[in-house]
Coordinates of C-alpha atoms in Angstrom, one line a residue:
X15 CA 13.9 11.0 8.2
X16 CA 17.5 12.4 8.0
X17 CA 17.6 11.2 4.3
X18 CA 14.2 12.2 3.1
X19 CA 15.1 15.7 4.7
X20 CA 18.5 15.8 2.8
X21 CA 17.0 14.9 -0.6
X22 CA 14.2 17.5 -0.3
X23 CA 16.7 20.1 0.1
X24 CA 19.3 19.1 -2.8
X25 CA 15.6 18.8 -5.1
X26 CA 14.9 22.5 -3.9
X27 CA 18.6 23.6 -4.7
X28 CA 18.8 22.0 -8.2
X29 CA 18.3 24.2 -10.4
X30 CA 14.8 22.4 -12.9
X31 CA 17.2 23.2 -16.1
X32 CA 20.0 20.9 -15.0
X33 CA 20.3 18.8 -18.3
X34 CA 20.7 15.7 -17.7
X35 CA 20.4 16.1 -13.7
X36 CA 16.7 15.0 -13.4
X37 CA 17.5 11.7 -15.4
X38 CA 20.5 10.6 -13.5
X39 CA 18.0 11.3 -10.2
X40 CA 15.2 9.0 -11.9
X41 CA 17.8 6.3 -12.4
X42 CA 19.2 6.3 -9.5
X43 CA 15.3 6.1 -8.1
X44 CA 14.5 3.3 -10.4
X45 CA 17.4 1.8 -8.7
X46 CA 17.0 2.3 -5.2
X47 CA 13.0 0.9 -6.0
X48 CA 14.4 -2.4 -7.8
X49 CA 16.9 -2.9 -4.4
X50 CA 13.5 -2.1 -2.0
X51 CA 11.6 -4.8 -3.8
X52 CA 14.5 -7.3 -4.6
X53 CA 14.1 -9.8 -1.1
X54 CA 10.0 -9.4 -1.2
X55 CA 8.9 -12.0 -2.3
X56 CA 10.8 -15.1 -0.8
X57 CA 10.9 -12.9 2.0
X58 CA 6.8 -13.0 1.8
X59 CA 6.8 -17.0 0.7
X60 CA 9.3 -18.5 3.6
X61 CA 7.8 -16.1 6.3
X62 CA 4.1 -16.8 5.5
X63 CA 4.9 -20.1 4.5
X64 CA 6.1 -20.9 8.4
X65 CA 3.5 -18.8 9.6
X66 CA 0.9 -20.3 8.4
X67 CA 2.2 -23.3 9.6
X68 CA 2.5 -22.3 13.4
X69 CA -1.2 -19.9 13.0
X70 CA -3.3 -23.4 12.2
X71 CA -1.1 -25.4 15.1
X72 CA -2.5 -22.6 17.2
X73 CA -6.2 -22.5 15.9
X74 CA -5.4 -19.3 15.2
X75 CA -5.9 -19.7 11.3
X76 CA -9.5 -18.6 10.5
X77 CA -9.8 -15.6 13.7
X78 CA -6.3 -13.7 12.3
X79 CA -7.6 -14.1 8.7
X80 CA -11.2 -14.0 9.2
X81 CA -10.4 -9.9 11.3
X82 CA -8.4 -9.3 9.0
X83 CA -10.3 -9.3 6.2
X84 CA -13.4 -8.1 8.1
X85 CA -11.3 -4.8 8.8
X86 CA -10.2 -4.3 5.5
X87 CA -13.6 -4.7 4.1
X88 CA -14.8 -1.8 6.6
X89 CA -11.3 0.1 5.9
X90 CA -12.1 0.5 2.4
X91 CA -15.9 1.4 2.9
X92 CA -14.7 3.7 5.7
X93 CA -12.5 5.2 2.9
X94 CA -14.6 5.6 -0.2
X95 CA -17.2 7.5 2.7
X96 CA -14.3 9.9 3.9
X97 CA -13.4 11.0 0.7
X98 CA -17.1 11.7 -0.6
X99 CA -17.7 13.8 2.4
X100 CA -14.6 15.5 2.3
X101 CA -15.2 16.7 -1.0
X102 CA -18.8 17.2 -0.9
X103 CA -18.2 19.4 2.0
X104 CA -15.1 21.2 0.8
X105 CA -16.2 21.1 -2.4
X106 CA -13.3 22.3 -4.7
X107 CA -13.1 24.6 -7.9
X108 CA -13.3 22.3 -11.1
X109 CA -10.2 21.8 -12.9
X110 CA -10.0 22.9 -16.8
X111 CA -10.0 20.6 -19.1
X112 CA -6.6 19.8 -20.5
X113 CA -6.0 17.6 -23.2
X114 CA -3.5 15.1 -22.5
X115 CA -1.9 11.7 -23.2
X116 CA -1.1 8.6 -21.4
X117 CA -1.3 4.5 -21.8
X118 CA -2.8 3.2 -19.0
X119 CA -1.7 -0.8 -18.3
X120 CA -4.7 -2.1 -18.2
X121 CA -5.8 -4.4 -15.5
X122 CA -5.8 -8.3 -16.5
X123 CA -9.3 -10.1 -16.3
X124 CA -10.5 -12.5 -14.4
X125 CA -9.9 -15.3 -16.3
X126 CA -6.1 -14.1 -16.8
X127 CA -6.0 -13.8 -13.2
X128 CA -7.1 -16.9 -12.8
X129 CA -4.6 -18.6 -14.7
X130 CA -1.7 -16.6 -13.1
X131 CA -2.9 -17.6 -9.4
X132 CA -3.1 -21.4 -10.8
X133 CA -1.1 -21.9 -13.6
X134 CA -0.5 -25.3 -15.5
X135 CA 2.8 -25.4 -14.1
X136 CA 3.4 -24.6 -10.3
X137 CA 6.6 -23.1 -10.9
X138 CA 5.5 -20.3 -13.3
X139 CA 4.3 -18.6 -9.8
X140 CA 7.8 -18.1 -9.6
X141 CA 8.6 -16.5 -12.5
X142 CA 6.7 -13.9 -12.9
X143 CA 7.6 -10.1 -13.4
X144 CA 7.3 -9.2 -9.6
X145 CA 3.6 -7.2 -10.3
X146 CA 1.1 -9.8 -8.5
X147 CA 1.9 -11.3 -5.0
X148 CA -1.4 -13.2 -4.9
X149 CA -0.1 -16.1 -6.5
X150 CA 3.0 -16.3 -4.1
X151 CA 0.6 -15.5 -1.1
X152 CA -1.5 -18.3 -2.2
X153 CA 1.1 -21.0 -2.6
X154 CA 2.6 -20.2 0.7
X155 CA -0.6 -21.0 2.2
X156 CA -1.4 -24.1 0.6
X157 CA 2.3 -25.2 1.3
X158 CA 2.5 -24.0 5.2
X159 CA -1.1 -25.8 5.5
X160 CA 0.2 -29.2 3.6
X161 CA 3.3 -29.3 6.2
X162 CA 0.9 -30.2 9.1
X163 CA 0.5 -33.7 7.5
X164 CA 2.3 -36.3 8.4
X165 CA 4.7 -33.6 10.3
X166 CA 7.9 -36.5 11.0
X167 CA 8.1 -36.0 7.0
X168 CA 7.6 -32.4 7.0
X169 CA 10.0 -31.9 10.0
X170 CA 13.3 -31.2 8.1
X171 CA 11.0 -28.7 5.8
X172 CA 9.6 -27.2 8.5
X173 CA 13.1 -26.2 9.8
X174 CA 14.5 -25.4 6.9
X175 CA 11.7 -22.8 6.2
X176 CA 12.2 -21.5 9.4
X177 CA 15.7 -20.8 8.9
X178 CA 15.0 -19.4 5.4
X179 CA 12.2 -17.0 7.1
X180 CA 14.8 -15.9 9.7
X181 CA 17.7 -15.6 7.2
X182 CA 15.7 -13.6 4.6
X183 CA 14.4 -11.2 8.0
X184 CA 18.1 -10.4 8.2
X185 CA 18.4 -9.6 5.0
X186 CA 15.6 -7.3 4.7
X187 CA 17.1 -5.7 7.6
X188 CA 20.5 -5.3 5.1
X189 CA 18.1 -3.4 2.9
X190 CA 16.4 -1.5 5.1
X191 CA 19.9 0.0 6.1
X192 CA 20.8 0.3 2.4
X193 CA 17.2 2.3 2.0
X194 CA 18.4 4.8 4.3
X195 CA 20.7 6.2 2.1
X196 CA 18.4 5.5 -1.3
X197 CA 15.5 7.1 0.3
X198 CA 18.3 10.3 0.0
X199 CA 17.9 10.2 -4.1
X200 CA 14.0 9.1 -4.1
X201 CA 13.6 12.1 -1.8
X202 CA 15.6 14.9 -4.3
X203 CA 14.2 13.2 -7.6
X204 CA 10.3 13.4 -6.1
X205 CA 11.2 17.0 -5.0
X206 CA 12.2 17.8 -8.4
X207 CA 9.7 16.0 -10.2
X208 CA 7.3 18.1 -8.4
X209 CA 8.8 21.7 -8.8
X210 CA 8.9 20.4 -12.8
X211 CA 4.9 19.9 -12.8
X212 CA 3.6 22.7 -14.7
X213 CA -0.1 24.3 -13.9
X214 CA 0.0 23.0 -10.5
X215 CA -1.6 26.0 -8.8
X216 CA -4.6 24.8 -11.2
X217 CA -5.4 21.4 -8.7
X218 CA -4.3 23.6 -5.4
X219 CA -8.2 23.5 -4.1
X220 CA -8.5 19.5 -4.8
X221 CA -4.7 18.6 -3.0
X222 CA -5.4 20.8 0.1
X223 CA -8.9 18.1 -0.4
X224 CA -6.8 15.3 -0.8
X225 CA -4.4 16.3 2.0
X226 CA -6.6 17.4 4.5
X227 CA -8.4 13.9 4.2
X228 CA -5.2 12.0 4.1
X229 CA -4.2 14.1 7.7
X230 CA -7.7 13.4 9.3
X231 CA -6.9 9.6 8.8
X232 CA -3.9 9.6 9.8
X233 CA -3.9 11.8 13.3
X234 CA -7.8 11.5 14.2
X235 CA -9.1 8.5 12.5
X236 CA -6.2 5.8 13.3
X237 CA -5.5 7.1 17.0
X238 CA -9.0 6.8 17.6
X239 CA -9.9 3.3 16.1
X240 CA -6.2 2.7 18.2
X241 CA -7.4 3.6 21.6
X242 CA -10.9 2.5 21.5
X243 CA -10.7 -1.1 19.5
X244 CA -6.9 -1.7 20.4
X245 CA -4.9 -1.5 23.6
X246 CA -5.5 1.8 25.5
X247 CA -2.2 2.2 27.2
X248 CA -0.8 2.3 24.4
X249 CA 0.0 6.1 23.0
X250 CA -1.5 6.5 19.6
X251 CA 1.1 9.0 18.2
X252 CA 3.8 6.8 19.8
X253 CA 2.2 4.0 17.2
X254 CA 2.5 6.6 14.5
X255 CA 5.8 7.5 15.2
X256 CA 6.6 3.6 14.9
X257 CA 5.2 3.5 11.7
X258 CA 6.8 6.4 10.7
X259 CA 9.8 4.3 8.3
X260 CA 7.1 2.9 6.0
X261 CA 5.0 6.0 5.9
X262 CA 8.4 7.6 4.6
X263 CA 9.3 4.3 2.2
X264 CA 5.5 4.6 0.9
X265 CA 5.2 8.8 0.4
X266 CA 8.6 9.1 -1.5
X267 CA 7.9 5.7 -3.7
X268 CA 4.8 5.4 -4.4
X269 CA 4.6 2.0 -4.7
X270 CA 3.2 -1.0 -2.4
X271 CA 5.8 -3.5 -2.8
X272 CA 8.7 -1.4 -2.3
X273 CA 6.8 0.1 1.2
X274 CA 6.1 -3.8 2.2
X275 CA 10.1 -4.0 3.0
X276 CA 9.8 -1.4 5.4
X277 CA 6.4 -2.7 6.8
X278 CA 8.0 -5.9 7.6
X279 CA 10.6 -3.7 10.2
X280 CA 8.1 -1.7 11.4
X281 CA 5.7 -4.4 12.1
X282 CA 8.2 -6.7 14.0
X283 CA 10.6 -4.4 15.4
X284 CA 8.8 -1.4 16.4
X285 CA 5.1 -2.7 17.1
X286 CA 6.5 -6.0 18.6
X287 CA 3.7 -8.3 16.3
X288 CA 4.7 -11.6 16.3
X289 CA 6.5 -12.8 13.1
X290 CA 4.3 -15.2 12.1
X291 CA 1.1 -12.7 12.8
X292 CA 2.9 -9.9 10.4
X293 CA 4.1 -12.5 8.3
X294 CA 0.4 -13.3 7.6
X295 CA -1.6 -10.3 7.4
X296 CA 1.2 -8.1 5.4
X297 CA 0.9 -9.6 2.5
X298 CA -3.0 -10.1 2.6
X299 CA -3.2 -6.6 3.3
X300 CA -0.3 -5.7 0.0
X301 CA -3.1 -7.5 -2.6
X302 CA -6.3 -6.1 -1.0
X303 CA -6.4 -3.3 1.4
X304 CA -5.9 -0.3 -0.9
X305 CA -8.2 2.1 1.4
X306 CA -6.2 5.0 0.2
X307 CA -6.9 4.4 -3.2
X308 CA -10.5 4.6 -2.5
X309 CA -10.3 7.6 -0.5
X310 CA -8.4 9.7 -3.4
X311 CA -10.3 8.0 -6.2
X312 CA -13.5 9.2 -5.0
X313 CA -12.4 12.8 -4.2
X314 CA -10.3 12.7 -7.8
X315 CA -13.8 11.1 -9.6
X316 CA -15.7 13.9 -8.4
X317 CA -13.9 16.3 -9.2
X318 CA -13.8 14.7 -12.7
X319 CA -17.7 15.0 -12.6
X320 CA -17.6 18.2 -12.0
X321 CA -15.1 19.3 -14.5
X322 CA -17.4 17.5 -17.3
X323 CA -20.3 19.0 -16.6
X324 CA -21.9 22.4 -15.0
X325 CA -24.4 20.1 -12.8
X326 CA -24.2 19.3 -9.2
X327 CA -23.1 15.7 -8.4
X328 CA -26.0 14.1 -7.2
X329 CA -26.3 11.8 -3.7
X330 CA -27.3 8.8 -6.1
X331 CA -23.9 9.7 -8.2
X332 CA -22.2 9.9 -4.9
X333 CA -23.5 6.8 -3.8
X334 CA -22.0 4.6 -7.2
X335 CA -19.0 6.8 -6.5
X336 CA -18.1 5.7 -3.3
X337 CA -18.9 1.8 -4.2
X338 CA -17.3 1.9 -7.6
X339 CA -14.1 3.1 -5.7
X340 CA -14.2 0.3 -2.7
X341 CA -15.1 -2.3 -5.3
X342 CA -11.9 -1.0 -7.7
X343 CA -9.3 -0.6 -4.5
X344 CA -9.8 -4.7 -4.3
X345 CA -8.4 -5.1 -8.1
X346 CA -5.3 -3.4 -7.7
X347 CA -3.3 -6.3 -6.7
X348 CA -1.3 -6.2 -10.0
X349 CA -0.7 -2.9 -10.2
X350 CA 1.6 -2.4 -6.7
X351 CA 3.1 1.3 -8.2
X352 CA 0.4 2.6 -10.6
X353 CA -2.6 1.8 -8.7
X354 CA -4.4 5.2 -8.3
X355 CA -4.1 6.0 -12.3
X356 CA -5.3 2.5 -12.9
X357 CA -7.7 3.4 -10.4
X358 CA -9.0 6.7 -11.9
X359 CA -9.0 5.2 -15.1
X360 CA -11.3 2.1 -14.6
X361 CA -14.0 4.3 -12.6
X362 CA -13.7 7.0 -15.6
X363 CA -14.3 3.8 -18.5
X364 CA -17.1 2.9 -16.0
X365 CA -19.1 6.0 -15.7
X366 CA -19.0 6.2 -19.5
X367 CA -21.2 9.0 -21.0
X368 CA -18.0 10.4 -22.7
X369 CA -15.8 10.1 -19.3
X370 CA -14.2 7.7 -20.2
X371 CA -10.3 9.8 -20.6
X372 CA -11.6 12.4 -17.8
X373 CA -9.0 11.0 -15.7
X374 CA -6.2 12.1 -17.6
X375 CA -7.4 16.0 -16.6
X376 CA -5.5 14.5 -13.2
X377 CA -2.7 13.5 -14.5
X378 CA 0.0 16.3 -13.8
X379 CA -0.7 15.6 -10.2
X380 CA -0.6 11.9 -10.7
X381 CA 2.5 11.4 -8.7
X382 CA 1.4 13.0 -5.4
X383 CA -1.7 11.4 -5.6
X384 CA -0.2 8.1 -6.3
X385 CA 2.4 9.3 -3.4
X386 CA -0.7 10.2 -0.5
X387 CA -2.7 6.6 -1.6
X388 CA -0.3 4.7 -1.0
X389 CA 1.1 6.0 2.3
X390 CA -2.8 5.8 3.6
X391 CA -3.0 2.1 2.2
X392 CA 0.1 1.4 4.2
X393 CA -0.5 2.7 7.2
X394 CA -4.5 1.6 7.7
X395 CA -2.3 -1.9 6.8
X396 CA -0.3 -1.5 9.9
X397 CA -3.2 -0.5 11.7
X398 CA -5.0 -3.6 10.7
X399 CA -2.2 -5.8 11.9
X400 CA -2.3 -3.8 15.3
X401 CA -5.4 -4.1 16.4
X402 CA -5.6 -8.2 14.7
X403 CA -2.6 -8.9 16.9
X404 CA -3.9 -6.9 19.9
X405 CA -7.4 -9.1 19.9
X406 CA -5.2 -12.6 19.4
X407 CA -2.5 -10.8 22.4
X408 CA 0.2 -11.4 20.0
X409 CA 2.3 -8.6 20.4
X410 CA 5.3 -7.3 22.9
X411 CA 6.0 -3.9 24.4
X412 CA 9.0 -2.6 22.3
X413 CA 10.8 0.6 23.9
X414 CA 11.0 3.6 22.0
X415 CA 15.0 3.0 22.1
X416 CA 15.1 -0.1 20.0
X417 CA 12.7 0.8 16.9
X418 CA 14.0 0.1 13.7

C-alpha cells in the first residue's frame, strides 16, 4: 500500500513531457511484471502436483473441484447479469466514434489448444512462452494422481515434490518482498500512463459505470455471499482487507499471472487455506474464472451498441450479450494480460453487422479496464477458494498481526 501510494504521487509530479521518463517507467514495469511471473509456474506444478496428491488420499478430489467449478460457472453468469443491469440502468452517453488502430493477438483455436494441452512430446508443456497455464495445470494433475500407484515407488517422488512445493512457497515469498518495492514503479508508470490518455473525459459516464459495478462486487456482493454461504464469524471487510496485496498486484498490472504470486500469499498466509486446497483451486481459477471480464465486457459491448447505432439495445440483444460475455471470459486462458481487449474484440467480430472494430472506440481506456477486470477476476478467485475451503473446513484462523 505504502508503494502503490508512493508511485501515484511521483506519476502526479512528473511532469507528462519528461522525454524519455515514461519509457524508463514502462521498462522498469516490464521488469518488475517478468520478476512477478518468473517462480509461477513450478511454483503452480510442484504445489498442485502434491496437492492433488494429498486432495484424492483425502476423497476430497471431486467435492473441492466439483464447488469450484460450480462457483465459477455461477460467478461468471452472476457477472455478465451485473454488468447488463448496471448499464441498462445507468445507461451511459454513447462515446464518438474515433478511428483508431490496434493488432489484436488473436486467440488460438481449438484444435491449437488442443495440441498445446497434449502435445507430441510431454516436455514441450514446459517450454512454452509462459501465456497458457492449462497445460502445466493439467500435467500436475495427471502426475499428482499417477503418484498414488504403487506409493513405495512413488515415495522418494512424493517427498521430493513436497520439498520442491515448500522450497518454491519460500521463494514466492522472496518475490513478494521484492514486489513491494516494484509495485513503487508499476504504480508511477500506470499513474502516468493515465494522465497521458487523451479524450478521457469522453468515456467519464461509462468508467463511473464500470467503477461503480466493480465497487458493488467488491463491498456488497463478496461480503454478502461471505457471510451467508461462508463462515459468519468471520468479518467480511476483515477478508477484504486480507486480500488487499493481490487486489493491489492485480489493479496496477493488469495481468493474471503476475496477480497469481500474490494470490498464493494471500490465500495461505492471510486466509489460513490449506496449501494443498489453494494450491488446487488457484490455478483452476487463473485459466477459467475471468468474472470480471464478463462484467466489463458486457457494459463495454453495450456501450459499443449504442455508439453504432441510434436504437435502443433490445432485452433479446441484452440477453446474447450477457452469454456471449460468460461464454468468452472461459477462453481467455492464453491471454493472462490482454484479456479484456481480446475480450471486446471477439464479442465485437461476433455481433458482426459491421461491428466487428467497434471495440477499438474503447481502446484509450483500455488499460483501466484491463486494470478493474482483472482485480474483479482475482478477487471473486479468492472468494471462491474461501468459501470451497470453508465447506471442506480446510482453513485456520490467522490474526490480523501476521498477514502477509
Amino acid at each position: 500500500m505504502i508503494a502503490a501510494a508512493a508511485g501515484i504521487l511521483l506519476g502526479i509530479l512528473l511532469p507528462l513531457n519528461g522525454g524519455d521518463t515514461e519509457v524508463y517507467l514502462q521498462n522498469l514495469y516490464t521488469y518488475v511484471l517478468h520478476i512477478g511471473r518468473y517462480l509461477i509456474f513450478p511454483l503452480v506444478f510442484f504445489g498442485l502436483t502434491i496437492g492433488t496428491y494429498e486432495l484424492w488420499m483425502e476423497n476430497r478430489f471431486f467435492k473441492l473441484y466439483g464447488r469450484s467449478l460450480a462457483y465459477i460457472v455461477a460467478a461468471a453468469i452472476s457477472s455478465g447479469v451485473i454488468g447488463a443491469v448496471f448499464v441498462a440502468v445507468f445507461s451511459p452517453d454513447r462515446v464518438p466514434i474515433i478511428i483508431e488502430e490496434a493488432q489484436v493477438t488473436p486467440l488460438p483455436g481449438l484444435a491449437e489448444q488442443f495440441t498445446r494441452v497434449f502435445p507430441k512430446n510431454l516436455f514441450n508443456v514446459f517450454t512454452g512462452n509462459g501465456d497458457f497455464l492449462l497445460p502445466l495445470v493439467i500435467f500436475a494433475v495427471i502426475l499428482g494422481i499417477g503418484l498414488l500407484r504403487n506409493r513405495s515407488v512413488s515415495a522418494p517422488v512424493i517427498d521430493v515434490f513436497e520439498s520442491l512445493s515448500r522450497v518454491f512457497r519460500n521463494l514466492n515469498r522472496v518475490v513478494l518482498e521484492i514486489l513491494s518495492f516494484g509495485l513503487f514503479f508499476m504504480a508511477a508508470y500506470r499513474t502516468s500512463q493515465l494522465r497521458g490518455m487523451v479524450d478521457l473525459e469522453l468515456f467519464t459516464q461509462l468508467l463511473f459505470v464500470v467503477i461503480g459495478a466493480v465497487l458493488f462486487v467488491l463491498f456488497v456482493l463478496i461480503p454478502a455471499l461471505l457471510y451467508f454461504l461462508g463462515n459468519r464469524e468471520r468479518n467480511p471487510f476483515l477478508w477484504i482487507f486480507s486480500a488487499l496485496p493481490a487486489g493491489i498486484s492485480a489493479l496496477l498490472s493488469g495481468d493474471m499471472y503476475f496477480t497469481l504470486s500474490s494470490a498464493h500469499g494471500s490465500v495461505g498466509e492471510n486466509m489460513g487455506i490449506q496449501q494443498k486446497a489453494g494450491s488446487a483451486m488457484l490455478p483452476l481459477g487463473a485459466v477459467f474464472s475471468r468474472s470480471g471480464t464478463a462484467l466489463v465486457t458486457a457494459i463495454s459491448f453495450v456501450l459499443i451498441l449504442r455508439s453504432y447505432s441510434s436504437l435502443d439495445v433490445t432485452f433479446v440483444q441484452y440477453l446474447w450479450i450477457i452469454g456471449s460475455s460468460i461464454l468468452i471470459s472461459f477462453m481467455l486462458g492464453t491471454v493472462p494480460g490482454s484479456g479484456m481487449v481480446v475480450s471486446l474484440s471477439l464479442i465485437s467480430a461476433w455481433y458482426g453487422q459491421g461491428l466487428e472494430e467497434g471495440f477499438l472506440i474503447l481502446l484509450p481506456i483500455a488499460p483501466i479496464l484491463t486494470a478493474l477486470s482483472v482485480l474483479v477476476d482475482i478477487m471473486v478467485i479468492l472468494l471462491i477458494n474461501q468459501l470451497v475451503a470453508d465447506r471442506e473446513s480446510m482453513v485456520r484462523s490467522v490474526p490480523v498481526k501476521d498477514f502477509l
